[in-house]
Amino acid sequence: MLLGVLFIILSNYFGVQMPMFVKSTVDELFKTTTIKNISDFLTLLLKIGGFYMFLAFMKGLFLFFLRQSIIIMSRLIEYDLKNEIYNQYQRLDYSFFKKNNTGDLMNRISEDVGQVRMYLGPGVMYTINLAVLFTMIITQMININATLTLFVLLPLPLMSYLIYKVSSKMNKLSHQVQQEQSKMSTLIQETFSGIRVIKAYSRETEVKSKFTKSADEYKNRNMKLVLVNALFMPTITFLIGLSTLLSIYIGGLMTYNNTITLGEIVAFIFFVNNLTWPFASVGWVTSIIQRAAASQERINDFLKEVPEIINMNNNPFKFKGKIEFKNVSYTYPNSGIKAVQNLSFTINPNETFAIIGKTGSGKSTIVNLLMRQFDPTEGEILIDDINIKDINIHDFRKQTGVIPQDVFLFSDTIGNNIKFGAIDKNVSESDLILITKKAHVYHNIEGFPDKFETLLGERGVNLSGGQKQRLSIARALIRKPNLLIMDDCLSAVDTETEEIILKNLKSDLNSRTSVIVSHRISSIRNADKIIVIDNGTKMEEGAHLELIHLNGIYSVMYKKQLAEEK
Ligand SMILES: Nc1ncnc2c1ncn2[C@@H]1O[C@H](COP(=O)(O)OP(=O)(O)O)[C@@H](O)[C@H]1O
Ligand SMILES: [Mg+2]
């Protein structure tokens, strides 16, 4: 940036020399003592032209360096800022992402960073340029003739006032245009992601008219902006013209008493015109600065955010297999829903532990607490008899394979989506085949022409809910975890497939601590220990047969689901 300032000064220095050179040339020509014939005149013209071009070249050269330094600086800062924000996003925990919507998070890193860059690049460049140029030109003008300078600058206050007025009007209008534009893009985006629902309900006409209305508003707002814009340049040109007229008229009067030369008047006209663009840009630069300030504030809000879950322990942690919940309660801060209430249970190493309950009973909340996505409001969770807050949570998560309720697959190949789960990155094709056979999804993958290289997502294949769940199981298995957590991950497969998968997983479940969450008894029947959850409270606990004999909620559920199956 300092280099940039130096280049601004150098570029403007040569720029200001140009009118000064014209001045001395004109004065020289009018003396006419050196010119005796036409060839003298041509030689002189060549000399003058050459030198003038030299000045112009130097001005241009430093202008090039100036842009190379200041604009590049702004791009480098933009790069740093984007990385800083992205790193912060990765540092923050689950609750932060629940609080903020995706659009906002995206805007911080693209839109807002862009505004700040505009300030650091063009904003800073034009501001310094105006200050330097104005000082240099005014100094030169006063040196030539202070009285004339005063007259020429007379329209300046009026011009500043007009520019200020017009540009704040322009700011307001362009803000309104942007607002409508973001409304329009949200509308478009929603139409695309919901296109199947729109077509199924035959609502194309309504959606179209909604869009047309928004597009109309956008057009109207833009028309107003164009009108103000169109008035802006002529106004500036008119005022500059006024200054030029003043230089000629007042300057002309001054030549009568020889207080000014013709060359000096010419230089004045050049100077006044050189000031046009820098002055016209004041309003634009002001708006850049205002917008950047607002954007930086929003960015800072995010950067200052401290994650609630902080890993306090960086010592390696090896999970032996014991988990204990001690009077754990959890209330969601945003909804005030008490999702888990005074819950206690113990899972011993290598046990298969099951949680069963209706939807909304708090099962997934228990899983999230176990993964320390958030901390309990009351009570404590012990991992190998140590409070979960005191263990190295990264190590614990690395040894855990979670199969979440909502499957998320990346827009990548099937193979890469599975390998995402692997700790050891050297996954062979035979590993992939073995694992996907276990998850009972290999026969589906085999059916695709590209096998494991098949692309998923927007530009690739769409899988059924059950296929996605089984890929998600493969992803967790390839991790070879010490703790396997299955959160309702067989809900979209039929009971027959469920049985096959559970049979395939038998040895995996027996050789490590596992937690199976379900609302279906068929998924958890063989677990060592089952707890029945209702409204976040533990209602019953025991093995399958014990619970049947208890004749409580579990046995009612069992009979109902058995009847349904039949
Ligand atoms: N992020 C959240 N914010 C607020 N409330 C939530 C959130 N997630 C779940 N809940 C509420 O907590 C309760 C338990 O939800 P959940 O643990 O997902 O149940 P389950 O997995 O058994 O279906 C429900 O009443 C649900 O509405
Ligand atoms: Mg759930």
PDB file of C-alpha atoms in Angstrom, residues 266-490:
ATOM      1  CA  VAL A 266      -4.424  27.383 -21.196  1.00  0.00           C
ATOM      2  CA  ALA A 267      -2.838  25.587 -18.221  1.00  0.00           C
ATOM      3  CA  PHE A 268      -5.795  26.624 -16.045  1.00  0.00           C
ATOM      4  CA  ILE A 269      -8.251  25.073 -18.486  1.00  0.00           C
ATOM      5  CA  PHE A 270      -6.266  21.829 -18.438  1.00  0.00           C
ATOM      6  CA  PHE A 271      -6.130  21.784 -14.637  1.00  0.00           C
ATOM      7  CA  VAL A 272      -9.828  22.371 -14.202  1.00  0.00           C
ATOM      8  CA  ASN A 273     -10.649  19.523 -16.562  1.00  0.00           C
ATOM      9  CA  ASN A 274      -8.184  17.203 -14.837  1.00  0.00           C
ATOM     10  CA  LEU A 275     -10.166  17.672 -11.641  1.00  0.00           C
ATOM     11  CA  THR A 276     -13.453  16.510 -13.204  1.00  0.00           C
ATOM     12  CA  TRP A 277     -13.268  12.770 -12.811  1.00  0.00           C
ATOM     13  CA  PRO A 278     -11.650  12.691  -9.340  1.00  0.00           C
ATOM     14  CA  PHE A 279     -14.416  14.962  -8.080  1.00  0.00           C
ATOM     15  CA  ALA A 280     -17.152  13.034  -9.788  1.00  0.00           C
ATOM     16  CA  SER A 281     -15.897   9.881  -8.069  1.00  0.00           C
ATOM     17  CA  VAL A 282     -16.282  11.336  -4.569  1.00  0.00           C
ATOM     18  CA  GLY A 283     -19.892  10.199  -4.246  1.00  0.00           C
ATOM     19  CA  TRP A 284     -19.123   6.736  -5.529  1.00  0.00           C
ATOM     20  CA  VAL A 285     -16.186   6.368  -3.176  1.00  0.00           C
ATOM     21  CA  THR A 286     -18.306   7.573  -0.234  1.00  0.00           C
ATOM     22  CA  SER A 287     -20.837   4.856  -0.903  1.00  0.00           C
ATOM     23  CA  ILE A 288     -18.083   2.235  -1.172  1.00  0.00           C
ATOM     24  CA  ILE A 289     -16.738   3.309   2.201  1.00  0.00           C
ATOM     25  CA  GLN A 290     -20.159   3.245   3.849  1.00  0.00           C
ATOM     26  CA  ARG A 291     -20.992  -0.181   2.495  1.00  0.00           C
ATOM     27  CA  ALA A 292     -17.583  -1.580   3.420  1.00  0.00           C
ATOM     28  CA  ALA A 293     -17.947  -0.312   6.983  1.00  0.00           C
ATOM     29  CA  ALA A 294     -21.293  -2.091   7.362  1.00  0.00           C
ATOM     30  CA  SER A 295     -19.872  -5.259   5.812  1.00  0.00           C
ATOM     31  CA  GLN A 296     -16.772  -5.301   7.978  1.00  0.00           C
ATOM     32  CA  GLU A 297     -18.978  -4.912  11.035  1.00  0.00           C
ATOM     33  CA  ARG A 298     -21.018  -7.943  10.020  1.00  0.00           C
ATOM     34  CA  ILE A 299     -17.824  -9.925   9.358  1.00  0.00           C
ATOM     35  CA  ASN A 300     -16.417  -8.948  12.744  1.00  0.00           C
ATOM     36  CA  ASP A 301     -19.585 -10.144  14.464  1.00  0.00           C
ATOM     37  CA  PHE A 302     -18.829 -13.602  13.105  1.00  0.00           C
ATOM     38  CA  LEU A 303     -15.105 -13.512  13.727  1.00  0.00           C
ATOM     39  CA  LYS A 304     -15.666 -12.515  17.352  1.00  0.00           C
ATOM     40  CA  GLU A 305     -18.061 -15.407  17.935  1.00  0.00           C
ATOM     41  CA  VAL A 306     -16.545 -17.898  20.390  1.00  0.00           C
ATOM     42  CA  PRO A 307     -17.476 -21.574  20.024  1.00  0.00           C
ATOM     43  CA  GLU A 308     -19.350 -22.986  23.008  1.00  0.00           C
ATOM     44  CA  ILE A 309     -17.665 -26.360  22.649  1.00  0.00           C
ATOM     45  CA  ILE A 310     -13.930 -25.970  23.155  1.00  0.00           C
ATOM     46  CA  ASN A 311     -11.503 -28.863  23.279  1.00  0.00           C
ATOM     47  CA  MET A 312      -9.520 -28.346  26.483  1.00  0.00           C
ATOM     48  CA  ASN A 313      -7.424 -31.482  26.253  1.00  0.00           C
ATOM     49  CA  ASN A 314      -4.979 -32.210  23.452  1.00  0.00           C
ATOM     50  CA  ASN A 315      -3.531 -35.408  24.896  1.00  0.00           C
ATOM     51  CA  PRO A 316      -4.226 -38.524  22.852  1.00  0.00           C
ATOM     52  CA  PHE A 317      -7.358 -40.349  23.939  1.00  0.00           C
ATOM     53  CA  LYS A 318      -8.057 -44.032  23.370  1.00  0.00           C
ATOM     54  CA  PHE A 319     -11.694 -44.989  23.867  1.00  0.00           C
ATOM     55  CA  LYS A 320     -12.048 -48.226  25.860  1.00  0.00           C
ATOM     56  CA  GLY A 321     -15.787 -48.524  25.464  1.00  0.00           C
ATOM     57  CA  LYS A 322     -17.614 -47.287  28.567  1.00  0.00           C
ATOM     58  CA  ILE A 323     -20.250 -44.554  28.416  1.00  0.00           C
ATOM     59  CA  GLU A 324     -22.307 -43.211  31.290  1.00  0.00           C
ATOM     60  CA  PHE A 325     -25.096 -40.616  31.411  1.00  0.00           C
ATOM     61  CA  LYS A 326     -25.648 -39.204  34.912  1.00  0.00           C
ATOM     62  CA  ASN A 327     -28.905 -37.270  35.430  1.00  0.00           C
ATOM     63  CA  VAL A 328     -28.515 -35.574  32.081  1.00  0.00           C
ATOM     64  CA  SER A 329     -31.049 -32.946  30.989  1.00  0.00           C
ATOM     65  CA  TYR A 330     -31.024 -30.826  27.892  1.00  0.00           C
ATOM     66  CA  THR A 331     -33.202 -27.875  26.895  1.00  0.00           C
ATOM     67  CA  TYR A 332     -32.956 -26.400  23.384  1.00  0.00           C
ATOM     68  CA  PRO A 333     -32.181 -22.706  23.948  1.00  0.00           C
ATOM     69  CA  ASN A 334     -34.073 -21.482  20.872  1.00  0.00           C
ATOM     70  CA  SER A 335     -37.346 -23.356  21.422  1.00  0.00           C
ATOM     71  CA  GLY A 336     -37.207 -23.975  25.169  1.00  0.00           C
ATOM     72  CA  ILE A 337     -38.129 -27.610  24.494  1.00  0.00           C
ATOM     73  CA  LYS A 338     -36.897 -29.927  27.264  1.00  0.00           C
ATOM     74  CA  ALA A 339     -35.755 -32.695  24.920  1.00  0.00           C
ATOM     75  CA  VAL A 340     -33.921 -34.826  27.525  1.00  0.00           C
ATOM     76  CA  GLN A 341     -34.884 -35.006  31.194  1.00  0.00           C
ATOM     77  CA  ASN A 342     -32.894 -36.433  34.074  1.00  0.00           C
ATOM     78  CA  LEU A 343     -31.564 -39.324  32.011  1.00  0.00           C
ATOM     79  CA  SER A 344     -29.176 -41.904  33.454  1.00  0.00           C
ATOM     80  CA  PHE A 345     -27.777 -45.081  31.919  1.00  0.00           C
ATOM     81  CA  THR A 346     -24.526 -46.979  31.565  1.00  0.00           C
ATOM     82  CA  ILE A 347     -23.103 -48.694  28.493  1.00  0.00           C
ATOM     83  CA  ASN A 348     -20.305 -51.179  29.138  1.00  0.00           C
ATOM     84  CA  PRO A 349     -17.474 -51.966  26.698  1.00  0.00           C
ATOM     85  CA  ASN A 350     -18.552 -54.015  23.665  1.00  0.00           C
ATOM     86  CA  GLU A 351     -22.202 -53.801  24.646  1.00  0.00           C
ATOM     87  CA  THR A 352     -24.915 -53.155  22.074  1.00  0.00           C
ATOM     88  CA  PHE A 353     -27.129 -50.492  23.576  1.00  0.00           C
ATOM     89  CA  ALA A 354     -30.474 -49.524  22.105  1.00  0.00           C
ATOM     90  CA  ILE A 355     -32.675 -46.479  22.485  1.00  0.00           C
ATOM     91  CA  ILE A 356     -36.264 -46.777  21.361  1.00  0.00           C
ATOM     92  CA  GLY A 357     -39.053 -44.221  21.363  1.00  0.00           C
ATOM     93  CA  LYS A 358     -41.557 -42.377  19.206  1.00  0.00           C
ATOM     94  CA  THR A 359     -40.414 -39.598  16.853  1.00  0.00           C
ATOM     95  CA  GLY A 360     -39.773 -36.450  18.821  1.00  0.00           C
ATOM     96  CA  SER A 361     -39.073 -38.352  22.037  1.00  0.00           C
ATOM     97  CA  GLY A 362     -35.474 -37.073  22.207  1.00  0.00           C
ATOM     98  CA  LYS A 363     -33.406 -39.891  20.729  1.00  0.00           C
ATOM     99  CA  SER A 364     -31.366 -37.806  18.294  1.00  0.00           C
ATOM    100  CA  THR A 365     -30.769 -35.258  21.032  1.00  0.00           C
ATOM    101  CA  ILE A 366     -29.172 -38.010  23.126  1.00  0.00           C
ATOM    102  CA  VAL A 367     -26.901 -38.912  20.192  1.00  0.00           C
ATOM    103  CA  ASN A 368     -25.901 -35.266  19.732  1.00  0.00           C
ATOM    104  CA  LEU A 369     -25.103 -34.992  23.437  1.00  0.00           C
ATOM    105  CA  LEU A 370     -23.001 -38.140  23.206  1.00  0.00           C
ATOM    106  CA  MET A 371     -21.017 -36.649  20.299  1.00  0.00           C
ATOM    107  CA  ARG A 372     -20.702 -33.399  22.251  1.00  0.00           C
ATOM    108  CA  GLN A 373     -22.398 -31.327  19.563  1.00  0.00           C
ATOM    109  CA  PHE A 374     -23.670 -29.427  22.593  1.00  0.00           C
ATOM    110  CA  ASP A 375     -23.230 -29.826  26.349  1.00  0.00           C
ATOM    111  CA  PRO A 376     -25.968 -30.955  28.760  1.00  0.00           C
ATOM    112  CA  THR A 377     -27.892 -28.245  30.581  1.00  0.00           C
ATOM    113  CA  GLU A 378     -27.700 -30.377  33.728  1.00  0.00           C
ATOM    114  CA  GLY A 379     -25.925 -33.572  34.736  1.00  0.00           C
ATOM    115  CA  GLU A 380     -22.820 -35.082  33.201  1.00  0.00           C
ATOM    116  CA  ILE A 381     -21.709 -37.510  30.540  1.00  0.00           C
ATOM    117  CA  LEU A 382     -18.741 -39.762  31.317  1.00  0.00           C
ATOM    118  CA  ILE A 383     -16.600 -41.436  28.677  1.00  0.00           C
ATOM    119  CA  ASP A 384     -14.422 -44.160  30.203  1.00  0.00           C
ATOM    120  CA  ASP A 385     -15.286 -42.570  33.582  1.00  0.00           C
ATOM    121  CA  ILE A 386     -13.966 -39.152  32.530  1.00  0.00           C
ATOM    122  CA  ASN A 387     -16.260 -36.180  31.970  1.00  0.00           C
ATOM    123  CA  ILE A 388     -16.773 -35.671  28.227  1.00  0.00           C
ATOM    124  CA  LYS A 389     -15.705 -32.028  28.664  1.00  0.00           C
ATOM    125  CA  ASP A 390     -12.255 -33.176  29.835  1.00  0.00           C
ATOM    126  CA  ILE A 391     -11.395 -35.669  27.097  1.00  0.00           C
ATOM    127  CA  ASN A 392      -9.853 -34.888  23.731  1.00  0.00           C
ATOM    128  CA  ILE A 393     -13.096 -34.587  21.795  1.00  0.00           C
ATOM    129  CA  HIS A 394     -11.370 -34.709  18.396  1.00  0.00           C
ATOM    130  CA  ASP A 395      -9.805 -38.064  19.226  1.00  0.00           C
ATOM    131  CA  PHE A 396     -13.102 -39.368  20.551  1.00  0.00           C
ATOM    132  CA  ARG A 397     -14.942 -38.322  17.398  1.00  0.00           C
ATOM    133  CA  LYS A 398     -12.217 -39.873  15.253  1.00  0.00           C
ATOM    134  CA  GLN A 399     -12.886 -43.215  16.909  1.00  0.00           C
ATOM    135  CA  THR A 400     -16.626 -42.914  16.452  1.00  0.00           C
ATOM    136  CA  GLY A 401     -18.705 -43.848  13.429  1.00  0.00           C
ATOM    137  CA  VAL A 402     -22.007 -41.997  13.454  1.00  0.00           C
ATOM    138  CA  ILE A 403     -24.733 -42.842  10.995  1.00  0.00           C
ATOM    139  CA  PRO A 404     -26.996 -39.812  11.328  1.00  0.00           C
ATOM    140  CA  GLN A 405     -30.731 -39.757  10.861  1.00  0.00           C
ATOM    141  CA  ASP A 406     -30.540 -37.272   7.982  1.00  0.00           C
ATOM    142  CA  VAL A 407     -28.101 -38.713   5.485  1.00  0.00           C
ATOM    143  CA  PHE A 408     -25.827 -36.204   3.854  1.00  0.00           C
ATOM    144  CA  LEU A 409     -23.952 -37.164   0.706  1.00  0.00           C
ATOM    145  CA  PHE A 410     -21.559 -34.815  -1.074  1.00  0.00           C
ATOM    146  CA  SER A 411     -21.758 -34.038  -4.809  1.00  0.00           C
ATOM    147  CA  ASP A 412     -18.913 -36.445  -5.418  1.00  0.00           C
ATOM    148  CA  THR A 413     -18.463 -40.066  -6.473  1.00  0.00           C
ATOM    149  CA  ILE A 414     -19.967 -42.926  -4.490  1.00  0.00           C
ATOM    150  CA  GLY A 415     -16.456 -44.148  -3.685  1.00  0.00           C
ATOM    151  CA  ASN A 416     -15.321 -40.786  -2.326  1.00  0.00           C
ATOM    152  CA  ASN A 417     -18.477 -40.448  -0.270  1.00  0.00           C
ATOM    153  CA  ILE A 418     -17.693 -43.720   1.459  1.00  0.00           C
ATOM    154  CA  LYS A 419     -13.970 -42.963   1.802  1.00  0.00           C
ATOM    155  CA  PHE A 420     -14.933 -39.701   3.527  1.00  0.00           C
ATOM    156  CA  GLY A 421     -15.442 -41.805   6.648  1.00  0.00           C
ATOM    157  CA  ALA A 422     -12.075 -43.510   6.503  1.00  0.00           C
ATOM    158  CA  ILE A 423      -9.306 -42.499   8.899  1.00  0.00           C
ATOM    159  CA  ASP A 424      -6.698 -44.410   6.912  1.00  0.00           C
ATOM    160  CA  LYS A 425      -6.906 -42.802   3.482  1.00  0.00           C
ATOM    161  CA  ASN A 426      -5.534 -45.813   1.588  1.00  0.00           C
ATOM    162  CA  VAL A 427      -8.810 -47.558   0.927  1.00  0.00           C
ATOM    163  CA  SER A 428      -8.585 -50.337  -1.643  1.00  0.00           C
ATOM    164  CA  GLU A 429     -11.315 -51.320  -4.063  1.00  0.00           C
ATOM    165  CA  SER A 430     -11.666 -54.662  -2.272  1.00  0.00           C
ATOM    166  CA  ASP A 431     -12.222 -52.815   1.039  1.00  0.00           C
ATOM    167  CA  LEU A 432     -14.986 -50.816  -0.608  1.00  0.00           C
ATOM    168  CA  ILE A 433     -16.608 -53.942  -1.981  1.00  0.00           C
ATOM    169  CA  LEU A 434     -16.412 -55.745   1.371  1.00  0.00           C
ATOM    170  CA  ILE A 435     -17.908 -52.820   3.281  1.00  0.00           C
ATOM    171  CA  THR A 436     -20.681 -52.078   0.788  1.00  0.00           C
ATOM    172  CA  LYS A 437     -21.625 -55.775   0.748  1.00  0.00           C
ATOM    173  CA  LYS A 438     -21.987 -55.577   4.521  1.00  0.00           C
ATOM    174  CA  ALA A 439     -24.181 -52.510   4.190  1.00  0.00           C
ATOM    175  CA  HIS A 440     -26.175 -54.382   1.531  1.00  0.00           C
ATOM    176  CA  VAL A 441     -25.714 -51.678  -1.078  1.00  0.00           C
ATOM    177  CA  TYR A 442     -23.054 -53.273  -3.297  1.00  0.00           C
ATOM    178  CA  HIS A 443     -25.625 -54.846  -5.625  1.00  0.00           C
ATOM    179  CA  ASN A 444     -27.028 -51.337  -6.275  1.00  0.00           C
ATOM    180  CA  ILE A 445     -23.592 -49.844  -6.952  1.00  0.00           C
ATOM    181  CA  GLU A 446     -22.757 -52.706  -9.282  1.00  0.00           C
ATOM    182  CA  GLY A 447     -25.801 -51.741 -11.329  1.00  0.00           C
ATOM    183  CA  PHE A 448     -24.350 -48.317 -12.201  1.00  0.00           C
ATOM    184  CA  PRO A 449     -22.086 -48.253 -15.276  1.00  0.00           C
ATOM    185  CA  ASP A 450     -19.392 -46.292 -13.401  1.00  0.00           C
ATOM    186  CA  LYS A 451     -19.625 -48.394 -10.211  1.00  0.00           C
ATOM    187  CA  PHE A 452     -17.781 -46.569  -7.384  1.00  0.00           C
ATOM    188  CA  GLU A 453     -16.945 -43.720  -9.754  1.00  0.00           C
ATOM    189  CA  THR A 454     -20.644 -42.860 -10.176  1.00  0.00           C
ATOM    190  CA  LEU A 455     -21.285 -39.191  -9.460  1.00  0.00           C
ATOM    191  CA  LEU A 456     -23.976 -38.264  -6.938  1.00  0.00           C
ATOM    192  CA  GLY A 457     -25.910 -35.052  -6.451  1.00  0.00           C
ATOM    193  CA  GLU A 458     -27.089 -32.336  -8.774  1.00  0.00           C
ATOM    194  CA  ARG A 459     -25.175 -33.440 -11.841  1.00  0.00           C
ATOM    195  CA  GLY A 460     -25.147 -37.122 -11.076  1.00  0.00           C
ATOM    196  CA  VAL A 461     -27.307 -39.996  -9.980  1.00  0.00           C
ATOM    197  CA  ASN A 462     -30.097 -39.600  -7.457  1.00  0.00           C
ATOM    198  CA  LEU A 463     -30.364 -42.432  -4.949  1.00  0.00           C
ATOM    199  CA  SER A 464     -33.436 -43.620  -3.089  1.00  0.00           C
ATOM    200  CA  GLY A 465     -33.738 -42.849   0.627  1.00  0.00           C
ATOM    201  CA  GLY A 466     -32.871 -46.428   1.555  1.00  0.00           C
ATOM    202  CA  GLN A 467     -29.831 -46.534  -0.743  1.00  0.00           C
ATOM    203  CA  LYS A 468     -28.555 -43.303   0.774  1.00  0.00           C
ATOM    204  CA  GLN A 469     -28.945 -44.708   4.277  1.00  0.00           C
ATOM    205  CA  ARG A 470     -26.995 -47.817   3.329  1.00  0.00           C
ATOM    206  CA  LEU A 471     -24.167 -45.749   1.791  1.00  0.00           C
ATOM    207  CA  SER A 472     -24.092 -43.799   5.009  1.00  0.00           C
ATOM    208  CA  ILE A 473     -23.709 -47.075   6.926  1.00  0.00           C
ATOM    209  CA  ALA A 474     -20.793 -48.045   4.667  1.00  0.00           C
ATOM    210  CA  ARG A 475     -19.186 -44.680   5.377  1.00  0.00           C
ATOM    211  CA  ALA A 476     -19.308 -45.321   9.121  1.00  0.00           C
ATOM    212  CA  LEU A 477     -18.078 -48.911   8.842  1.00  0.00           C
ATOM    213  CA  ILE A 478     -15.026 -48.050   6.750  1.00  0.00           C
ATOM    214  CA  ARG A 479     -13.872 -45.931   9.675  1.00  0.00           C
ATOM    215  CA  LYS A 480     -13.375 -49.096  11.769  1.00  0.00           C
ATOM    216  CA  PRO A 481     -14.713 -47.170  14.770  1.00  0.00           C
ATOM    217  CA  ASN A 482     -14.461 -48.110  18.441  1.00  0.00           C
ATOM    218  CA  LEU A 483     -17.939 -46.732  18.905  1.00  0.00           C
ATOM    219  CA  LEU A 484     -20.700 -47.212  16.348  1.00  0.00           C
ATOM    220  CA  ILE A 485     -23.815 -45.054  16.576  1.00  0.00           C
ATOM    221  CA  MET A 486     -26.804 -45.708  14.337  1.00  0.00           C
ATOM    222  CA  ASP A 487     -29.450 -42.997  14.614  1.00  0.00           C
ATOM    223  CA  ASP A 488     -32.644 -44.343  13.069  1.00  0.00           C
ATOM    224  CA  CYS A 489     -30.563 -45.189  10.027  1.00  0.00           C
ATOM    225  CA  LEU A 490     -32.682 -48.082   8.839  1.00  0.00           C
TER     226      LEU A 490
END
